[in-house]
PDB file of C-alpha atoms in Angstrom:
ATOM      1  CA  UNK E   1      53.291 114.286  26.054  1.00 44.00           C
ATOM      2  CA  UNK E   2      50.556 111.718  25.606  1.00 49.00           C
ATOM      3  CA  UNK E   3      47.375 113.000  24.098  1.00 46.00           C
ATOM      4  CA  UNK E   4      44.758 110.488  25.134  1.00 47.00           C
ATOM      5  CA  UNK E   5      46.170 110.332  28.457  1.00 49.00           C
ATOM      6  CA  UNK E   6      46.949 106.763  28.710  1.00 51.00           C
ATOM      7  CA  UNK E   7      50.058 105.309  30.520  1.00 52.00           C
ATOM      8  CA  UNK E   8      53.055 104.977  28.506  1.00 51.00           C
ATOM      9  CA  UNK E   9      54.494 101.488  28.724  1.00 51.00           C
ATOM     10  CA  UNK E  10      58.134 101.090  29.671  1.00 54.00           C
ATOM     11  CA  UNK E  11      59.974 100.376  26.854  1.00 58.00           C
ATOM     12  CA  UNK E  12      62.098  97.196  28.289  1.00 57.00           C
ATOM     13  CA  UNK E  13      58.459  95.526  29.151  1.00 66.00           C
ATOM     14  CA  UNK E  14      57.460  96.064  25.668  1.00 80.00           C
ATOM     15  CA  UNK E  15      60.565  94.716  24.216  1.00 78.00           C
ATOM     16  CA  UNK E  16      60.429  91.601  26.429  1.00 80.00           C
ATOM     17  CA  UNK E  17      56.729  90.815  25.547  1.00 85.00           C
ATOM     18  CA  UNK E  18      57.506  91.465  21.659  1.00 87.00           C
ATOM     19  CA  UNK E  19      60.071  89.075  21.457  1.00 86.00           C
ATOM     20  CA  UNK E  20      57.963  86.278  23.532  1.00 88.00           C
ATOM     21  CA  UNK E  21      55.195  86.929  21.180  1.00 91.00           C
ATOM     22  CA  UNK E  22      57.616  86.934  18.070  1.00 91.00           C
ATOM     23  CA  UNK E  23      59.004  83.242  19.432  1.00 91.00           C
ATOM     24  CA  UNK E  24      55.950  82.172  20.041  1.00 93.00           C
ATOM     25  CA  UNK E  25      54.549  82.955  16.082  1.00 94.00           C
ATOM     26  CA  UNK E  26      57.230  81.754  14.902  1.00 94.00           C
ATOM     27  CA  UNK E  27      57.528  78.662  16.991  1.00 94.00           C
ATOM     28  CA  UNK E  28      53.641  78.066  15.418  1.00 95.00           C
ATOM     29  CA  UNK E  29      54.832  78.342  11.847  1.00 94.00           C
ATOM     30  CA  UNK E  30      57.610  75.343  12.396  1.00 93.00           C
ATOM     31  CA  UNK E  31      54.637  73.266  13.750  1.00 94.00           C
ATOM     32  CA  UNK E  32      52.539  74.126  10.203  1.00 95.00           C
ATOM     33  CA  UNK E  33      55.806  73.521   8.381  1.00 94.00           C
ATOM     34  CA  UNK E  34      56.267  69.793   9.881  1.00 94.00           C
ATOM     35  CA  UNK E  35      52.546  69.437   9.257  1.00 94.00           C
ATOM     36  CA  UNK E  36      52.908  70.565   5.859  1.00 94.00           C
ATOM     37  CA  UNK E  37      56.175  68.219   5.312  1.00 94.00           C
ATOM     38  CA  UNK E  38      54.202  65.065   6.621  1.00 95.00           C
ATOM     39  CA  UNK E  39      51.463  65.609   4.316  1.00 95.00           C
ATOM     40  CA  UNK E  40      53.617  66.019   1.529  1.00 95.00           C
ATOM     41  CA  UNK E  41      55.364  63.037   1.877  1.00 95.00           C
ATOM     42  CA  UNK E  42      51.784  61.053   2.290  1.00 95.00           C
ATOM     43  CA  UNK E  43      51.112  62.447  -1.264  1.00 94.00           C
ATOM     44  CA  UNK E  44      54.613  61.432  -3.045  1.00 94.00           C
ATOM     45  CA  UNK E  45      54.075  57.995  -1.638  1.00 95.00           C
ATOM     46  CA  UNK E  46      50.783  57.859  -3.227  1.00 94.00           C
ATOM     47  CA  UNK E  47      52.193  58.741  -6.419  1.00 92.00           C
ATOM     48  CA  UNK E  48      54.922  56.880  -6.134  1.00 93.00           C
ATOM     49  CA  UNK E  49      52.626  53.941  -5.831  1.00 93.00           C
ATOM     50  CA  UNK E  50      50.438  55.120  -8.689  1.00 91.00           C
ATOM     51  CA  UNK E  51      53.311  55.181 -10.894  1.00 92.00           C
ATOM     52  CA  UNK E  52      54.527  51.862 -10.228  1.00 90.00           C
ATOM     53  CA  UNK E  53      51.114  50.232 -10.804  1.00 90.00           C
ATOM     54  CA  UNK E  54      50.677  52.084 -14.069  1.00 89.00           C
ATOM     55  CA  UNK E  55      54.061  51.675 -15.456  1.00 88.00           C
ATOM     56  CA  UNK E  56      53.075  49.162 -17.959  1.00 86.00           C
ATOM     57  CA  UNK E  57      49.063  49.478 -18.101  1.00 87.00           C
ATOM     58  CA  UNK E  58      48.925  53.264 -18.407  1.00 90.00           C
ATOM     59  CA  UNK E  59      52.238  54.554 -18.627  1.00 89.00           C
ATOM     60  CA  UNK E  60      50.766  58.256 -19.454  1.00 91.00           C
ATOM     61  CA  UNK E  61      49.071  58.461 -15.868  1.00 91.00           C
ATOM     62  CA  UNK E  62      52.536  56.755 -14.842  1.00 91.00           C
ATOM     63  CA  UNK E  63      54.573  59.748 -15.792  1.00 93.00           C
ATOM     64  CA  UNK E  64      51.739  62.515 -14.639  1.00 93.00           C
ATOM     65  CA  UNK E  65      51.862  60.390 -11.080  1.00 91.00           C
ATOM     66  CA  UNK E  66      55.784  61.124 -11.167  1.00 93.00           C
ATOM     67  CA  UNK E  67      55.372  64.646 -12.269  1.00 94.00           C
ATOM     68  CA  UNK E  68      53.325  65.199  -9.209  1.00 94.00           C
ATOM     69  CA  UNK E  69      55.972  63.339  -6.876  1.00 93.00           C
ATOM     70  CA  UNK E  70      58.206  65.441  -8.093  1.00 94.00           C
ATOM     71  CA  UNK E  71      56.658  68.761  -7.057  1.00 95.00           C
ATOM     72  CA  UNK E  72      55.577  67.332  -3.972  1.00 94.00           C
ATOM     73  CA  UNK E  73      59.742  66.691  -3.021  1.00 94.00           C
ATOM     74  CA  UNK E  74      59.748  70.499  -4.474  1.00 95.00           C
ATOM     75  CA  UNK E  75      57.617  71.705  -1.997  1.00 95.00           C
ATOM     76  CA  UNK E  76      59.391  69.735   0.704  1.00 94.00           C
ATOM     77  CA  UNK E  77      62.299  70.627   0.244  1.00 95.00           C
ATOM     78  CA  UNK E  78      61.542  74.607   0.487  1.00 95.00           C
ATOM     79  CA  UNK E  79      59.429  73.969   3.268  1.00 93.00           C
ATOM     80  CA  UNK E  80      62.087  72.767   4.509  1.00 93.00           C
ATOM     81  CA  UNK E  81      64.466  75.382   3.533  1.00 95.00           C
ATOM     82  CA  UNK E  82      62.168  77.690   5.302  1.00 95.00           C
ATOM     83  CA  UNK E  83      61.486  76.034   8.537  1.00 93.00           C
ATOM     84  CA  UNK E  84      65.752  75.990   8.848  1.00 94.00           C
ATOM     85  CA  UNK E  85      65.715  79.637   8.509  1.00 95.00           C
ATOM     86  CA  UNK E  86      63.106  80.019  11.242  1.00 94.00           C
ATOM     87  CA  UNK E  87      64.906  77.715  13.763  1.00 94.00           C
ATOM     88  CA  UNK E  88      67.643  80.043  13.312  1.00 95.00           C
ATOM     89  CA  UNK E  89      65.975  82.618  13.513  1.00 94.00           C
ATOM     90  CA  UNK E  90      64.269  81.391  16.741  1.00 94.00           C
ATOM     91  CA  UNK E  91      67.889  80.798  18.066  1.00 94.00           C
ATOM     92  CA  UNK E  92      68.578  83.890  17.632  1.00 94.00           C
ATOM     93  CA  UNK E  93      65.708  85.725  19.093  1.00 93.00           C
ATOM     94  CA  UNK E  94      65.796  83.629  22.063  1.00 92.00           C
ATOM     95  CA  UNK E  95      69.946  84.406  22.483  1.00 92.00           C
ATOM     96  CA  UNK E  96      69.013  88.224  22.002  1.00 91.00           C
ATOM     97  CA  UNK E  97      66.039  87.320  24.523  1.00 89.00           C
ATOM     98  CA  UNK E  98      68.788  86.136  27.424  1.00 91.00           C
ATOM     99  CA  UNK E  99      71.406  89.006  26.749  1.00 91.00           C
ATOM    100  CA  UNK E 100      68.446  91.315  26.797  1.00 88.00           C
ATOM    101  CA  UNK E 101      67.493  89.942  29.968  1.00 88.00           C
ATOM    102  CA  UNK E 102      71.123  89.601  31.057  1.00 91.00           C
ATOM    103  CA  UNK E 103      71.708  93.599  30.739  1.00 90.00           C
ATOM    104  CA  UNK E 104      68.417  94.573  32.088  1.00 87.00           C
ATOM    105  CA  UNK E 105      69.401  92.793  35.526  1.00 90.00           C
ATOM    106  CA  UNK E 106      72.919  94.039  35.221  1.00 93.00           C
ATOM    107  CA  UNK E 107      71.203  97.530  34.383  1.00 92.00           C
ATOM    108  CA  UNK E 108      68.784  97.148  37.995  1.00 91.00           C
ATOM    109  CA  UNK E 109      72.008  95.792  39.670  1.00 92.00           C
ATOM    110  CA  UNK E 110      73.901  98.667  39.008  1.00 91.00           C
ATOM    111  CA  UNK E 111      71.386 101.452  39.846  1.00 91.00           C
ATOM    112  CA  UNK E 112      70.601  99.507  42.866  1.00 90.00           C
ATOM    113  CA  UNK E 113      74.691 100.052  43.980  1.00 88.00           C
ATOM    114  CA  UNK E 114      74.396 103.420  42.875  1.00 87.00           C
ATOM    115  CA  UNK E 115      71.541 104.319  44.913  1.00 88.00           C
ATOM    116  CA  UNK E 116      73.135 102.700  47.989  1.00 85.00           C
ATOM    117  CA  UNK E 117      76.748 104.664  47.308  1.00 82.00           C
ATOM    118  CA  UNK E 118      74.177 107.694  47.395  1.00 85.00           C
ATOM    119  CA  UNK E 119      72.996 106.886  50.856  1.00 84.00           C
ATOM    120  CA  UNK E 120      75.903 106.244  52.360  1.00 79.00           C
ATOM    121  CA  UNK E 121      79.842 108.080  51.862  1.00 80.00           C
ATOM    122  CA  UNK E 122      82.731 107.333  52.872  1.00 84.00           C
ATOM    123  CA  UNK E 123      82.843 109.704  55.839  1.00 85.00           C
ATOM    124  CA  UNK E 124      79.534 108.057  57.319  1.00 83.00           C
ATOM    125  CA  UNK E 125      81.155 104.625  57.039  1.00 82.00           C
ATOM    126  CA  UNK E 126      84.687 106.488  58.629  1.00 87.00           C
ATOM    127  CA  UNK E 127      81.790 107.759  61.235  1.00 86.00           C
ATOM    128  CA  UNK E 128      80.274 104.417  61.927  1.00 86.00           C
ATOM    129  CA  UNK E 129      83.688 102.565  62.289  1.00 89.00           C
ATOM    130  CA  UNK E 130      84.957 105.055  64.823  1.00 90.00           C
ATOM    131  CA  UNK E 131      81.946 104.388  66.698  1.00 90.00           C
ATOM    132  CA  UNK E 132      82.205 100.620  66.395  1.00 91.00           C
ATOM    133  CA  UNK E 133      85.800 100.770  67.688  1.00 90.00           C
ATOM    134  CA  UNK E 134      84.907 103.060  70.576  1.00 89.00           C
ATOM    135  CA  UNK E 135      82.045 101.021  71.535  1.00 90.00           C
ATOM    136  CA  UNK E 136      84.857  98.457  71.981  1.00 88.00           C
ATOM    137  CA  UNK E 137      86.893 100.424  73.761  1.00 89.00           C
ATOM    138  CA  UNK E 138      84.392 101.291  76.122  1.00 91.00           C
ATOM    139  CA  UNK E 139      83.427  97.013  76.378  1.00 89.00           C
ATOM    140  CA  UNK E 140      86.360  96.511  77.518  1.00 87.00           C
ATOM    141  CA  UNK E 141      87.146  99.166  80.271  1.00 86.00           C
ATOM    142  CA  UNK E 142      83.659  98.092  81.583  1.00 89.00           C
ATOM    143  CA  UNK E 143      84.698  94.438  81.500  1.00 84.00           C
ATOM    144  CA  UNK E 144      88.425  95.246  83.293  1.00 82.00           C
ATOM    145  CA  UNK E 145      86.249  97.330  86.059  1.00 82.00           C
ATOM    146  CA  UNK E 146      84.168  94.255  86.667  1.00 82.00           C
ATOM    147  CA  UNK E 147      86.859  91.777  87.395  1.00 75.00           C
ATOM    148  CA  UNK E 148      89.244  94.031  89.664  1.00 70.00           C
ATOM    149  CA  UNK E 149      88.958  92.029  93.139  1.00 64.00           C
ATOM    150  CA  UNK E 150      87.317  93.440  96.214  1.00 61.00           C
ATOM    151  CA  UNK E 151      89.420  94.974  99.322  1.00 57.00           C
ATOM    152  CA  UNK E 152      93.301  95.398  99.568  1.00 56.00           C
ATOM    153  CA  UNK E 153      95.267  94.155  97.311  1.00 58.00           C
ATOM    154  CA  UNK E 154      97.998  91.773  98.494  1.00 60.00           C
ATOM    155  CA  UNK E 155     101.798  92.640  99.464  1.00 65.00           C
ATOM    156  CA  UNK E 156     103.623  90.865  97.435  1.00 69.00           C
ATOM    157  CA  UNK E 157     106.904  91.335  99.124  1.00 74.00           C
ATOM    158  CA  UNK E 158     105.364  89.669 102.471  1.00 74.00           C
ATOM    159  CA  UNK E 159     104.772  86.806 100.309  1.00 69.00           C
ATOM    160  CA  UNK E 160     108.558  86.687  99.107  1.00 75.00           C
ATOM    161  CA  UNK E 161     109.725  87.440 102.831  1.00 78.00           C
ATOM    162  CA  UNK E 162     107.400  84.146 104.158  1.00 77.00           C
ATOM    163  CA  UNK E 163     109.152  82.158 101.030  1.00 75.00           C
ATOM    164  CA  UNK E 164     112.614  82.618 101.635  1.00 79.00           C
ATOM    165  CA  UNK E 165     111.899  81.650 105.261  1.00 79.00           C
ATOM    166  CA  UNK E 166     110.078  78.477 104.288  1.00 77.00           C
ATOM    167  CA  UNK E 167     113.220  77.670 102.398  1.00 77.00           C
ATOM    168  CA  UNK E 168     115.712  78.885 104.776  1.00 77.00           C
ATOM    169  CA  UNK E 169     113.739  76.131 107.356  1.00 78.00           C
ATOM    170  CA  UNK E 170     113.673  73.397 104.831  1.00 73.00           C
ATOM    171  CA  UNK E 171     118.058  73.825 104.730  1.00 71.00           C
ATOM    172  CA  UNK E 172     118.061  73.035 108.446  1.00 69.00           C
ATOM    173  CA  UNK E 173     115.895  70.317 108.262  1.00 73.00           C
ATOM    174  CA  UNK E 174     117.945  68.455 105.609  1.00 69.00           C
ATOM    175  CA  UNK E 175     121.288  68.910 107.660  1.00 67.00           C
ATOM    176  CA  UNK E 176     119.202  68.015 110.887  1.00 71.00           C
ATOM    177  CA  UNK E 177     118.418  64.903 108.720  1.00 71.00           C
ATOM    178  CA  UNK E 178     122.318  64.335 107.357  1.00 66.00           C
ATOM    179  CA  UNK E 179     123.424  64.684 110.903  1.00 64.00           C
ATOM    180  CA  UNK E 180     121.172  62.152 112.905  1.00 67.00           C
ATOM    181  CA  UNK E 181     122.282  59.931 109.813  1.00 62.00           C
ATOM    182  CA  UNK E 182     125.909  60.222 111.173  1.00 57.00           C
ATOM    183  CA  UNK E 183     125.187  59.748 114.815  1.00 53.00           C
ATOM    184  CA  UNK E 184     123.580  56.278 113.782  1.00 54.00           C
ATOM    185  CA  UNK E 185     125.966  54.593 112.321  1.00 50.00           C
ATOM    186  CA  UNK E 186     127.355  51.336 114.069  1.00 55.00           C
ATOM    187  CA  UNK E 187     130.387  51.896 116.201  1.00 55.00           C
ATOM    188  CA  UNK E 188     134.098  49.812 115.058  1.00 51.00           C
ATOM    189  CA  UNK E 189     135.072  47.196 117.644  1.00 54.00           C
ATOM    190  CA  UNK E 190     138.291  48.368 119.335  1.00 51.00           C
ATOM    191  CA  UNK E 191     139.401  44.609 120.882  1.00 50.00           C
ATOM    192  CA  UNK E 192     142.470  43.872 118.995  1.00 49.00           C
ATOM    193  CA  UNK E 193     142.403  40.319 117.060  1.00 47.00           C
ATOM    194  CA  UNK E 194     144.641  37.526 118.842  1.00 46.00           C
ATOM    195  CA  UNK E 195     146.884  35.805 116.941  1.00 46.00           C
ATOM    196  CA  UNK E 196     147.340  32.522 116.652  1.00 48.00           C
ATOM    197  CA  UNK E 197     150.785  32.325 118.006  1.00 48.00           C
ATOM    198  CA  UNK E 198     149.432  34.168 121.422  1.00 46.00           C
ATOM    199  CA  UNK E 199     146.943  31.451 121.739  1.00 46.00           C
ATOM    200  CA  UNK E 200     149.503  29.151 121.726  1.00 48.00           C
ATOM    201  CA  UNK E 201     151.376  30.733 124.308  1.00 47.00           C
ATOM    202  CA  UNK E 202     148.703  30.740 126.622  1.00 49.00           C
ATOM    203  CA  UNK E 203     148.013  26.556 126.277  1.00 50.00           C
ATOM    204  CA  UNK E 204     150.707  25.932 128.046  1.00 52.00           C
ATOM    205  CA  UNK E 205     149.724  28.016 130.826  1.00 52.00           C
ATOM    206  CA  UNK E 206     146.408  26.191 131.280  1.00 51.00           C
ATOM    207  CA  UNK E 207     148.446  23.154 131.161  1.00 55.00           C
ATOM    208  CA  UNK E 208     150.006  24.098 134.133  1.00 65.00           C
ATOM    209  CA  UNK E 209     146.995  25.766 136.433  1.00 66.00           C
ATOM    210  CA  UNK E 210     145.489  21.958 135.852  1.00 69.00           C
ATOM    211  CA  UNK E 211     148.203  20.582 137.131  1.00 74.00           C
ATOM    212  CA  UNK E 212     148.531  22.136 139.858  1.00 70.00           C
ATOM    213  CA  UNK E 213     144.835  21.246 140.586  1.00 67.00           C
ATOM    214  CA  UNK E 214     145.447  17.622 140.410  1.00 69.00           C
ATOM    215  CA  UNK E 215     148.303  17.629 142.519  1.00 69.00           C
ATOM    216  CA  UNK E 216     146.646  19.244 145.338  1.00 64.00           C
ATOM    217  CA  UNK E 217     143.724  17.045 145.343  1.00 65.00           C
ATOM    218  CA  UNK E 218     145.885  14.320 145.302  1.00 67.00           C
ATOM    219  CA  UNK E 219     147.539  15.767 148.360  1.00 63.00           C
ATOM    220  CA  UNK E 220     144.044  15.688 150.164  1.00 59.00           C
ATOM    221  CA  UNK E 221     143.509  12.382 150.165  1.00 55.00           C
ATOM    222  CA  UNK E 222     146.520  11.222 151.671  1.00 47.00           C
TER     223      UNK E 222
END
């Protein structure tokens, strides 16, 4: 129970804005940390540069110069160290971040199923399917009452009856055909062929009727 009556945050918000924040802090401390490197490396090359112009004038304030350098690179190199560890750890947080993320939506995904398996069973989707298929059903006796034609249906044996007729008639019309075919065709000559040795019986005889002709004229005109 809360005493001072404020609302509790959910715990998977608060989780979500910790880590952002905790990213974000430690995403600022890299930034300082580079800072901090550049500087540092400013300050070793001013020593270094010290030391070299003091190696032979004032080699005491040489050596101090190289003392300093050398806890400069120190410094560096556990800054460093240190800005490593919070890049991992950064990659980390932000990989903890996703999968966080990742099973919250999973999480929402599968209550959301849940919630619709409560509102609905097997025997209401049994139920609605029936209904679906007699809806169907009942399309399609409606749509084979629509197109059934109008006034008496057609005998079909008349039709086969007026068929074999038609045929039938189309026979005699092809033999009427055949036989008028026959009835045309050219008749054979029956006069026998002469031969040639009647013709030459029959010269002679010629011969003779023109004789006889010329003798009787001759006759006359005596």
């Amino acid at each position: 129970m809360n005493l001072f009556g404020k609302k509790k945050k959910k715990k998977g918000k608060n989780t979500t804005e910790t880590t952002k924040n905790s990213i974000i802090q430690l995403r600022e401390t890299l930034n300082m940390l580079e800072k901090r490197e550049n500087y540092l490396e400013k300050k070793i090359e001013t020593e270094l540069q010290h030391a070299k112009k003091n190696a032979t004038k004032n080699r005491r304030s040489a050596i101090m110069a190289l003392k300093r350098k050398k806890n400069y690179e120190q410094q560096i190199s556990k800054a460093s160290n240190t800005r490593f560890s919070i890049e991992k750890q950064i990659s980390m947080l932000e990989g903890a971040s996703m999968n966080f993320e990742i099973m919250k939506s999973m999480k929402q995904g599968a209550q959301a199923m849940q919630n619709i398996q409560n509102e609905m069973s097997i025997e209401q989707v049994e139920d609605v399917m029936d209904e679906i298929q007699e809806s169907f059903q009942i399309a399609e006796e409606i749509s084979e009452a629509i197109s059934q034609p109008f006034g008496d249906e057609f005998d079909e044996e008349e039709f086969e009856e007026e068929l074999q007729e038609l045929e039938e008639l189309g026979l005699d019309e092809q033999l009427t055909e055949i036989n008028q075919e026959e009835v045309k065709l050219p008749n054979v000559p029956k006069t026998t062929l002469v031969s040639n040795n009647t013709q030459q019986e029959e010269e002679p005889e010629e011969e003779s009727e023109d004789e006889e002709l010329r003798k009787l004229a001759q006759s006359l005109e005596f």
